[in-house]
Short mmCIF file of C-alpha atoms in Angstrom, two decimals:
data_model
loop_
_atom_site.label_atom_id
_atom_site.label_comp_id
_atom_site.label_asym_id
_atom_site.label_seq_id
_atom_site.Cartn_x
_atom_site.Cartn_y
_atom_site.Cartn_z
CA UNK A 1 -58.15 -49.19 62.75
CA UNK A 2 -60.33 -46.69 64.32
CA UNK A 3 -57.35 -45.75 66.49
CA UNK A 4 -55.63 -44.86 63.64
CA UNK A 5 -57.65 -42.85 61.80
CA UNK A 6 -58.54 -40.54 64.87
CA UNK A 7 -55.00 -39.68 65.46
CA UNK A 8 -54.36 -39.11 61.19
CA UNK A 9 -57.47 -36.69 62.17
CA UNK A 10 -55.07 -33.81 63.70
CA UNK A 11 -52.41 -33.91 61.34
CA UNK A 12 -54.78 -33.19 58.38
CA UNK A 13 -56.29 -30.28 59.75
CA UNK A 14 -52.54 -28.80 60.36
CA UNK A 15 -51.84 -29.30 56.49
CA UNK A 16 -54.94 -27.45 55.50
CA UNK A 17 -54.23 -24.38 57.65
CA UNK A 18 -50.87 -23.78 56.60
CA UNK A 19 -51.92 -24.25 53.05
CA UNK A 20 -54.41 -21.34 53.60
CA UNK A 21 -52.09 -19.29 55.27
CA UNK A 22 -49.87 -19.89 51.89
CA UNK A 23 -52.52 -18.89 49.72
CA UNK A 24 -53.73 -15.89 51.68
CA UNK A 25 -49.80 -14.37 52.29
CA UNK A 26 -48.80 -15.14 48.58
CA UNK A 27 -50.79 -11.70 46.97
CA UNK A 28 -49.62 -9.77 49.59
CA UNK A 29 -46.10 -10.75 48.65
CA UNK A 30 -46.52 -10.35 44.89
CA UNK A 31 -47.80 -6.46 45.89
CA UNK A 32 -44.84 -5.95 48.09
CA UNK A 33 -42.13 -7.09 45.00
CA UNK A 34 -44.32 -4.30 42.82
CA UNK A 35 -44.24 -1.79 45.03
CA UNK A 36 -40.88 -2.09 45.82
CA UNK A 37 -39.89 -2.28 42.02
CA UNK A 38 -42.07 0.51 41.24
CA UNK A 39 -40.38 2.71 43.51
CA UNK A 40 -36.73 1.72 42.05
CA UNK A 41 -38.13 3.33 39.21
CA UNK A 42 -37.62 7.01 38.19
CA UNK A 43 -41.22 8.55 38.01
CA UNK A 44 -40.77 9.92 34.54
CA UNK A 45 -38.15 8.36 31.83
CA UNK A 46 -36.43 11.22 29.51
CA UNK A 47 -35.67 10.39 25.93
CA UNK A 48 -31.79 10.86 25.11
CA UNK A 49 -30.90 14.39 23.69
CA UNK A 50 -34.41 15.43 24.50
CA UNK A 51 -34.09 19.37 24.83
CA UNK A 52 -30.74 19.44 23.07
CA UNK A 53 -30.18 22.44 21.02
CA UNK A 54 -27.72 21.79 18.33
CA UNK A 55 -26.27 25.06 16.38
CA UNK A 56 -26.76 25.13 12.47
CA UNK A 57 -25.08 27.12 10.02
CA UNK A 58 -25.83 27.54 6.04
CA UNK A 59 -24.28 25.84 3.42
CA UNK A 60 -21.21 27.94 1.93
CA UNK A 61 -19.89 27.90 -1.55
CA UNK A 62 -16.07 29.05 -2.45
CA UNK A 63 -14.93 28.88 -6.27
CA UNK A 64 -12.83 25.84 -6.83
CA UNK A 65 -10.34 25.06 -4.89
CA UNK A 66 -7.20 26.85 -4.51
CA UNK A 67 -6.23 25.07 -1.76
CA UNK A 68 -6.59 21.85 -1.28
CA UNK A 69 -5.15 18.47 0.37
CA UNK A 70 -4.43 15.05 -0.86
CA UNK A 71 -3.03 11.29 0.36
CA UNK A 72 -0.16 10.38 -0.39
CA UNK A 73 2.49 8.06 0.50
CA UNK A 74 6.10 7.50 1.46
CA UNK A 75 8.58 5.98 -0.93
CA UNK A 76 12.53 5.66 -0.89
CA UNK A 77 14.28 7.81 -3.25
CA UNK A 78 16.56 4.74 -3.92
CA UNK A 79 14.12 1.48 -3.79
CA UNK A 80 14.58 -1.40 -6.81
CA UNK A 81 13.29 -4.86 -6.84
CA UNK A 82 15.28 -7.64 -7.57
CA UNK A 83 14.56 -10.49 -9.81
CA UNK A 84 15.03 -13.55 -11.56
CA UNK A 85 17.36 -14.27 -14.43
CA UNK A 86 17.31 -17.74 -14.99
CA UNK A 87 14.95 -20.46 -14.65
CA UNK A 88 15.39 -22.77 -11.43
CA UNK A 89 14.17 -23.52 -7.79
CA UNK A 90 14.97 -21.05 -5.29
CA UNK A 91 17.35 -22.80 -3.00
CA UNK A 92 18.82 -20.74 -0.69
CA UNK A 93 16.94 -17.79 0.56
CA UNK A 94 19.27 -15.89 3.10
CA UNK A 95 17.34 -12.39 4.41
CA UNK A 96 13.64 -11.78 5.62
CA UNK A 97 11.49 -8.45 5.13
CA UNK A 98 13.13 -6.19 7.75
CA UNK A 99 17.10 -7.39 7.68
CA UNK A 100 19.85 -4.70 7.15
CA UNK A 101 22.05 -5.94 4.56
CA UNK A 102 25.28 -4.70 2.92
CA UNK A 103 26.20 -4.68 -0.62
CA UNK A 104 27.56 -7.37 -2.13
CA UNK A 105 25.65 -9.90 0.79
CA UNK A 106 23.84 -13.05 -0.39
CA UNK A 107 19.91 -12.77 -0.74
CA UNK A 108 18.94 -15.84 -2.65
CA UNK A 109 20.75 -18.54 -4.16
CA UNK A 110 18.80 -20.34 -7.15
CA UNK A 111 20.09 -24.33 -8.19
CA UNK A 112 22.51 -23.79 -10.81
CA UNK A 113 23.16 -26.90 -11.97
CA UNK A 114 21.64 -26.90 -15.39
CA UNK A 115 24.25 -22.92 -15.71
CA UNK A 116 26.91 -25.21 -14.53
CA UNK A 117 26.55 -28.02 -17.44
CA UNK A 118 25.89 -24.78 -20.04
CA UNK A 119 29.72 -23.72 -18.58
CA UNK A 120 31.67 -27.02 -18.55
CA UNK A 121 30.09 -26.94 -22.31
CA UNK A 122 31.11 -23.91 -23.63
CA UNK A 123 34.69 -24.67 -22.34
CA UNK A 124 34.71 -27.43 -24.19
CA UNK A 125 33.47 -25.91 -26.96
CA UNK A 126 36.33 -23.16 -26.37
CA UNK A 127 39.10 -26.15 -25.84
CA UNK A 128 37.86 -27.55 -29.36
CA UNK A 129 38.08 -24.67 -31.04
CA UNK A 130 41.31 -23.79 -29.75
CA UNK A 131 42.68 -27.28 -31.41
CA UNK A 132 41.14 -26.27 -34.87
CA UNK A 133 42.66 -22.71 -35.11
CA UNK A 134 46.21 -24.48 -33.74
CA UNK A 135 45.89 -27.18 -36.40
CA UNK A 136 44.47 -24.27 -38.83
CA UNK A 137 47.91 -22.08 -38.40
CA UNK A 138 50.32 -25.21 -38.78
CA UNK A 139 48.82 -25.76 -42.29
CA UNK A 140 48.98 -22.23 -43.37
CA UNK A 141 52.25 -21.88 -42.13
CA UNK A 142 53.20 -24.99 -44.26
CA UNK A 143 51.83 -24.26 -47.10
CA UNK A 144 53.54 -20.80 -47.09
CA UNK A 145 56.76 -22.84 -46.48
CA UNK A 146 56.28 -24.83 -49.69
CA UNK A 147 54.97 -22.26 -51.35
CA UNK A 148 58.34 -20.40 -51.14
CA UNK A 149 59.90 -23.66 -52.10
CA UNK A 150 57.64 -24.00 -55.09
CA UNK A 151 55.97 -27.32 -54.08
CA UNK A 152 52.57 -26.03 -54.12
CA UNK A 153 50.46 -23.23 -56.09
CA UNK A 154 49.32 -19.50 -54.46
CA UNK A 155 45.84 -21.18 -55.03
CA UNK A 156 46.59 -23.74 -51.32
CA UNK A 157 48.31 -20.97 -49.76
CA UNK A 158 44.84 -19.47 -50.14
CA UNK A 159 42.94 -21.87 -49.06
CA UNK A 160 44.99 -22.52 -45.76
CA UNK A 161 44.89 -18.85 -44.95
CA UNK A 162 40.72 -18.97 -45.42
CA UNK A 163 40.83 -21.98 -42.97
CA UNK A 164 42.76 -20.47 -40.47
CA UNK A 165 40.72 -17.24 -40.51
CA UNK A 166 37.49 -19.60 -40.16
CA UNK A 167 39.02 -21.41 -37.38
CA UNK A 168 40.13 -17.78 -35.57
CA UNK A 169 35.98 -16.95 -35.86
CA UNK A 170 35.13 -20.32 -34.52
CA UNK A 171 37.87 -20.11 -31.45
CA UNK A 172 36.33 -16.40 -31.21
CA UNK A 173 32.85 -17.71 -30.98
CA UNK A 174 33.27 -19.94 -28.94
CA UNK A 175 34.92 -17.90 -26.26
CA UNK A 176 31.92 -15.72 -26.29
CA UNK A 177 30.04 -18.63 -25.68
CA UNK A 178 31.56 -19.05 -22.27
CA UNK A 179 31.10 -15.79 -21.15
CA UNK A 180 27.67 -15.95 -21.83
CA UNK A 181 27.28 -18.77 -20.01
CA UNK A 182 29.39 -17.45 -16.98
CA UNK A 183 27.49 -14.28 -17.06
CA UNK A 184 24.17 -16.71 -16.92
CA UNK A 185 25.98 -19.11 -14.15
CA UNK A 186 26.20 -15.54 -12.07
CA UNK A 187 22.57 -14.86 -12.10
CA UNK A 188 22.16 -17.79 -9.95
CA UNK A 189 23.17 -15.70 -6.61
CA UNK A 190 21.81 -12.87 -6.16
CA UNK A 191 23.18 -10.00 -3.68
CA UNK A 192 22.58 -6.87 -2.43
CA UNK A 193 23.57 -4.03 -4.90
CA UNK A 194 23.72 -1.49 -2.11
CA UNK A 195 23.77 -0.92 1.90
CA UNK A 196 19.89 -0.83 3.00
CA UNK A 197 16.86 -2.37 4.08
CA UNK A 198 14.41 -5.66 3.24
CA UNK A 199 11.01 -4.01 2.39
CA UNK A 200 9.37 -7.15 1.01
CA UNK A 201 10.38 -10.93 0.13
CA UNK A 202 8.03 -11.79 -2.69
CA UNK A 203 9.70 -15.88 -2.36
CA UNK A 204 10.12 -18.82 -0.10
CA UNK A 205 12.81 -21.67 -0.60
CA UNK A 206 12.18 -24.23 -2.66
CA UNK A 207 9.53 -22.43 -5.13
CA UNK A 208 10.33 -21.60 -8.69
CA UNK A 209 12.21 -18.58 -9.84
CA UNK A 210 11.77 -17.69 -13.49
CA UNK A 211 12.98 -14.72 -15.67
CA UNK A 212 10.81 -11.58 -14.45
CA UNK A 213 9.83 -12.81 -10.98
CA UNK A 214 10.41 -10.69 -8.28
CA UNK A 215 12.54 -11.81 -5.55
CA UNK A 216 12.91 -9.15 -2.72
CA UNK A 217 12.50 -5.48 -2.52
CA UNK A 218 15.64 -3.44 -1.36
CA UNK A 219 15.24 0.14 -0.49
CA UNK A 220 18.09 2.39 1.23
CA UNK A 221 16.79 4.43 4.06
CA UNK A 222 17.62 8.29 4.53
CA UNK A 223 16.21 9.66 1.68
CA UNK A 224 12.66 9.42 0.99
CA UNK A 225 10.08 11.22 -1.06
CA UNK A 226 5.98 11.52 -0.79
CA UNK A 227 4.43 10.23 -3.74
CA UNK A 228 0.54 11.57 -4.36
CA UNK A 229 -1.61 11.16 -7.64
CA UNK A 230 -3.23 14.30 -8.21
CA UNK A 231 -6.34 14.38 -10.17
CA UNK A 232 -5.46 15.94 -13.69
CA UNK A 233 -8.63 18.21 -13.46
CA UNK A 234 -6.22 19.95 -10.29
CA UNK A 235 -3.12 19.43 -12.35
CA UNK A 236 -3.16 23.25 -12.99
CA UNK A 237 -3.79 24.34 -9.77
CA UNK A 238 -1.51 22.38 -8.04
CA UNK A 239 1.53 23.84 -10.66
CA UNK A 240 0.31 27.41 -9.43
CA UNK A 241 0.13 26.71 -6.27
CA UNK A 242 2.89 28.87 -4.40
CA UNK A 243 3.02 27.17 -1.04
CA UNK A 244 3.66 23.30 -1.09
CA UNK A 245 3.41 21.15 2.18
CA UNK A 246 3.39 17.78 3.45
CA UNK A 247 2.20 16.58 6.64
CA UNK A 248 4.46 13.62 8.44
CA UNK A 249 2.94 10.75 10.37
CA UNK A 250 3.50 12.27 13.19
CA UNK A 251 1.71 15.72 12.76
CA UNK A 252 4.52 18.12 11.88
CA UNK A 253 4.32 20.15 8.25
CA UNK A 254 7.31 20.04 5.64
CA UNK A 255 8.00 21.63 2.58
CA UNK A 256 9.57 19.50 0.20
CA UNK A 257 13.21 20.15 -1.31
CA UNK A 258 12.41 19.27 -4.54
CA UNK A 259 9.16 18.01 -7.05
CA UNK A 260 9.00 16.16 -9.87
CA UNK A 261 5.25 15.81 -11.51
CA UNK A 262 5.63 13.42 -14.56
CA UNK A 263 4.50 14.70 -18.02
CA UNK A 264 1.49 12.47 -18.32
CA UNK A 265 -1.55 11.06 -16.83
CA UNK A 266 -2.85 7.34 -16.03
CA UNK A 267 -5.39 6.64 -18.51
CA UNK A 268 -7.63 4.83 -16.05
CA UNK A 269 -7.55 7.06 -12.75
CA UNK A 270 -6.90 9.96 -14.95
CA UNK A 271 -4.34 11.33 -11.93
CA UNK A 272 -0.25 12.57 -12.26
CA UNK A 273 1.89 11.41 -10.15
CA UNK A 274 3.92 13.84 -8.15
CA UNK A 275 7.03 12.87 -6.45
CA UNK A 276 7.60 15.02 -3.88
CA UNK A 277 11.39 14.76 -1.92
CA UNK A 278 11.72 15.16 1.85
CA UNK A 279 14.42 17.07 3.55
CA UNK A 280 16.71 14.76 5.16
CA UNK A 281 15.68 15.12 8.76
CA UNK A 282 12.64 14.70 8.02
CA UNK A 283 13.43 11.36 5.50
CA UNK A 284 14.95 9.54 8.91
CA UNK A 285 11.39 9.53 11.07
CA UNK A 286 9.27 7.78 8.07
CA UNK A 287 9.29 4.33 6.63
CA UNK A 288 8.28 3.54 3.25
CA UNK A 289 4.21 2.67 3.18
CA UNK A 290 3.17 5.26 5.51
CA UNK A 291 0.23 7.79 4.87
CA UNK A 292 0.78 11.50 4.22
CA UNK A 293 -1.16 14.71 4.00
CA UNK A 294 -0.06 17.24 0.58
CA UNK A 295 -1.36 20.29 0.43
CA UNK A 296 -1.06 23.06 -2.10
CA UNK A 297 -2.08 26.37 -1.03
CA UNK A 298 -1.99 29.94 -2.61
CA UNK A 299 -2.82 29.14 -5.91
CA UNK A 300 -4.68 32.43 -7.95
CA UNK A 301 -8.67 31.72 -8.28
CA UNK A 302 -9.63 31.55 -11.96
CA UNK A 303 -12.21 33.55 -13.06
CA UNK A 304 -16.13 32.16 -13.64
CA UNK A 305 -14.94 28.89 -11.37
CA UNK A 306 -17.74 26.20 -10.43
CA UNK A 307 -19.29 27.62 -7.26
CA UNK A 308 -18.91 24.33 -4.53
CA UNK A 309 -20.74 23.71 -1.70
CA UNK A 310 -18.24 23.11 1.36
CA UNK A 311 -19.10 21.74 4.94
CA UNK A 312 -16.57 21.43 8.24
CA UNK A 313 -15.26 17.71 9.03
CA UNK A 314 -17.22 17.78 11.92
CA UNK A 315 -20.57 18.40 10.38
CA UNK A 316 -19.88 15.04 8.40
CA UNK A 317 -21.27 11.52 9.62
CA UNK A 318 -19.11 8.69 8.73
CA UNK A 319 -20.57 5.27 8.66
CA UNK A 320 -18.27 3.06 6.70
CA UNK A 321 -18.49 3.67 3.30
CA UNK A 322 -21.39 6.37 3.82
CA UNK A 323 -21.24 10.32 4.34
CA UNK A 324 -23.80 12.00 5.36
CA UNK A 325 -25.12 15.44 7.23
CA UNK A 326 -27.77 16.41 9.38
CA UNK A 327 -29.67 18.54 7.07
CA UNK A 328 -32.64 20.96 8.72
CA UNK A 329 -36.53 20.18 7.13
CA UNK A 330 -39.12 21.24 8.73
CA UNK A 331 -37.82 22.09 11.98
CA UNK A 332 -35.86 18.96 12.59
CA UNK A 333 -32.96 17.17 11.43
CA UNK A 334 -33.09 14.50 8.23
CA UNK A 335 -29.84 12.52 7.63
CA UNK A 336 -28.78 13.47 4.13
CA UNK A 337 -25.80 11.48 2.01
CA UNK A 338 -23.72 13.59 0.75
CA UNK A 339 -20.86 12.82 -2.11
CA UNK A 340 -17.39 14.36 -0.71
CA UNK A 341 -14.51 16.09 -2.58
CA UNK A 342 -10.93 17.37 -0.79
CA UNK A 343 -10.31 18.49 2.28
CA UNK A 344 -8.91 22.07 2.67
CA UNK A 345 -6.36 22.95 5.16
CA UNK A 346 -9.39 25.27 7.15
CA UNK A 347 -10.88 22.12 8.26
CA UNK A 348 -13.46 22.48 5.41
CA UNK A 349 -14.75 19.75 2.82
CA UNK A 350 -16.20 19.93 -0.68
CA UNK A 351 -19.88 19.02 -0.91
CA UNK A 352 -20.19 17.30 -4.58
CA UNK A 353 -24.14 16.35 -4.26
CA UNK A 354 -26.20 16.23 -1.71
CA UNK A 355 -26.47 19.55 -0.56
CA UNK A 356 -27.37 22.75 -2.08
CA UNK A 357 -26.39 26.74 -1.19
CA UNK A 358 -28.42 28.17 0.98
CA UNK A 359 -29.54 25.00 2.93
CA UNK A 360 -29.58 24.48 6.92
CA UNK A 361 -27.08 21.73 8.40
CA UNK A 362 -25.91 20.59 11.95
CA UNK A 363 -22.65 21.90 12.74
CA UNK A 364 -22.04 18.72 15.09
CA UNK A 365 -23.35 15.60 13.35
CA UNK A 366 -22.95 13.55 16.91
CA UNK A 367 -24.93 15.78 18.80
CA UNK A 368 -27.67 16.14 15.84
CA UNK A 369 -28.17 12.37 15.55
CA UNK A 370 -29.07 11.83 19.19
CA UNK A 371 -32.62 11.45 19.72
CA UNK A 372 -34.81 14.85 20.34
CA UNK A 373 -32.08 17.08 19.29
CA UNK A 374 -33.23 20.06 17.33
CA UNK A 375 -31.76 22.84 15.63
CA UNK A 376 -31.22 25.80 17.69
CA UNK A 377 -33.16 28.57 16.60
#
C-alpha cells in the first residue's frame, strides 16, 4: 500500500501544473481574440447618407390642368359574350380561354332532352291539328254539296265553314308551336358567331346553364379600342383638348382614329367613358386587358382656375397604399403624406393636400430618406 501511494505521488503533481498553466494562458488568450477583433474593426463607423446633400426645390402651382393623363384599358372593337337560353346541364364544353375558333364551330353543347320531348310534342300537336282541319274541309265541302241539292239549310253550310276556319287557326297554331320549340331545341348548341379568339370561359362541364348565364367571351382580334373613364369634373377639358394620345404597352404614343365619349356619367364613380379606337397597326401588338396611358393635351386654361400644387414623380415616396414627400422643417427633412391627383405628360403630379405653395421638398425622395441626408443649402 505504501508502494502505491508513493508512485500516485508524481502523477498528481503533473495534473496540478498543467492545470495552472491552463489557468494562467487562458486571459492571455481571451486578450489576443479582442485585440485581434478590435483591429478587424474600422476605427470610426459612419452613419448611412451622413454628409449627403440632397437638392430641394419649392412647391409650384399651375391652374388646372390642361393637360393631363389617365388609365385606361384595351378592349376589342368587336367582343360579345355568349349565353344561355335554356335551362339544362352544360354537357359538352368544346374550347378553352385562348382557342382560335371559326364561325359556326361548337363551343358548348347543353342536354337537350327536355327541347327534344317539347319538339316530338308540338309535332304531334301539328299532326293532330292537321287531321281536324282535313276532317273540317270534308264537312264543309259536304254540306255545300247538299246545300246545292237542297238537303240542308244556309244555316249548316255556316256552321261547317266556321269549323273549318277554327280548325285552319288551330293547324296554324300549332305549327307555330313547333317552331318555337325548334328555335328553343337550337339554343342547346351554341357556336361561334364569328372568326376570333376565347377571352374567358365563365363554365365547366357538367354545371348548370340557365337563361342569362354567361358562357364564354368571344372577341375578334385586329381592331381594338382604349377604353378610359374620365372624371366628369375633366369632362370639359378633355372635349377641348386639341391633341389626343395613347400610350401602348410597349412605350410608343398613338393618336386614336376615332372617339366616342358617351352622353352620360356613372352615378357612383361620377366618370364618362371614352372609347377611344386604335389604328390598325397599332390594334395587332395589344391584347384585350392590358393597361394604357391617355393623355389630352392643349386644351385652353379657363380663367380664375383652382391654383394646384404639383410635384415631379420622383419627389414622390411610394409605400403601398401611401404617398408621401420629403418636406424641409427646420433644416431637415419630415416625411409628409400627400393626397395625389393626375399625372401630366412633363413628368409632373398634382398635389391635392398635403403640401402648400411656397413650401421646401426633396427633389429625390430615395436619397432624402437615407439617414443624415439634408437639404442642400
Amino acid at each position: 500500500m505504501l508502494i502505491a501511494t508513493h508512485r500516485a505521488a508524481p502523477q498528481a503533481l503533473d495534473d496540478r501544473r498543467r492545470l495552472a498553466l491552463a489557468a494562467l494562458a487562458l486571459p492571455l488568450f481571451i486578450g489576443l481574440l479582442a485585440a485581434r477583433h478590435a483591429a478587424a474593426q474600422p476605427a470610426t463607423a459612419t452613419a448611412p447618407g451622413s454628409g449627403l446633400s440632397v437638392p430641394t426645390a419649392v412647391v409650384e402651382t399651375s391652374r388646372e390642368a390642361a393637360e393631363f393623363s389617365l388609365t385606361g384599358a384595351i378592349q376589342a372593337v368587336r367582343q360579345v359574350t355568349l349565353g344561355a337560353q335554356v335551362s339544362g346541364n352544360v354537357v359538352t364544353l368544346a374550347v378553352k380561354a385562348g382557342d382560335r375558333v371559326r364561325s359556326g364551330q361548337l363551343l358548348a353543347r347543353i342536354d337537350d332532352r327536355s327541347s327534344e320531348a317539347g319538339l316530338r310534342a308540338s309535332a304531334a300537336g301539328v299532326d293532330q291539328a292537321q287531321a281536324q282541319w282535313q276532317n273540317a274541309k270534308l264537312a264543309y265541302d259536304r254540306s255545300r254539296e247538299l246545300r246545292q241539292q237542297g238537303f240542308v239549310s244556309q244555316a249548316a253550310v255556316d256552321a261547317a265553314q266556321t269549323q273549318l276556319q277554327a280548325a285552319q287557326a288551330g293547324l296554324a297554331q300549332a305549327q307555330a308551336g313547333r317552331s318555337q320549340a325548334a328555335l328553343v331545341n337550337g339554343f342547346t348548341t351554341v357556336v361561334a358567331p364569328f372568326d376570333g379568339f376565347i377571352l374567358a370561359v365563365h363554365t365547366e362541364a357538367g354545371e348548370l346553364a340557365t337563361p342569362g348565364r354567361p358562357l364564354v367571351t368571344l372577341y375578334a382580334p385586329g381592331r381594338m379600342r382604349a377604353v378610359v373613364e374620365v372624371p366628369a369634373s375633366r369632362s370639359t377639358t378633355a372635349r377641348a383638348a386639341t391633341k389626343t394620345e395613347i400610350q401602348l404597352p410597349d412605350g410608343r404614343w398613338v393618336v386614336p382614329t376615332g372617339r366616342t365619349d358617351l352622353p352620360s356619367a356613372d352615378p357612383v364613380s361620377q366618370t364618362v367613358e371614352w372609347r377611344l379606337d386604335l389604328p390598325a397597326e397599332a390594334g395587332s401588338t395589344v391584347a384585350p386587358g392590358q393597361s394604357v396611358q391617355v393623355r389630352f393635351a392643349g386644351a385652353p386654361v379657363a380663367s380664375g382656375a383652382v391654383q394646384r400644387p404639383r410635384v415631379p414623380t420622383r419627389a414622390v415616396l411610394q409605400r403601398g397604399e401611401l404617398s408621401a414627400v420629403y418636406a424641409v422643417h427646420d433644416g431637415r427633412f419630415v416625411l409628409r403624406p400627400v393626397r395625389l391627383g393626375p399625372v401630366s405628360g412633363q413628368g409632373m403630379v398634382e398635389v391635392l393636400a398635403g403640401l402648400r405653395p411656397g413650401e421646401r421638398y426633396a427633389l429625390d425622395a430615395v436619397r432624402a430618406g437615407l439617414a443624415g441626408a439634408t437639404p442642400a443649402r
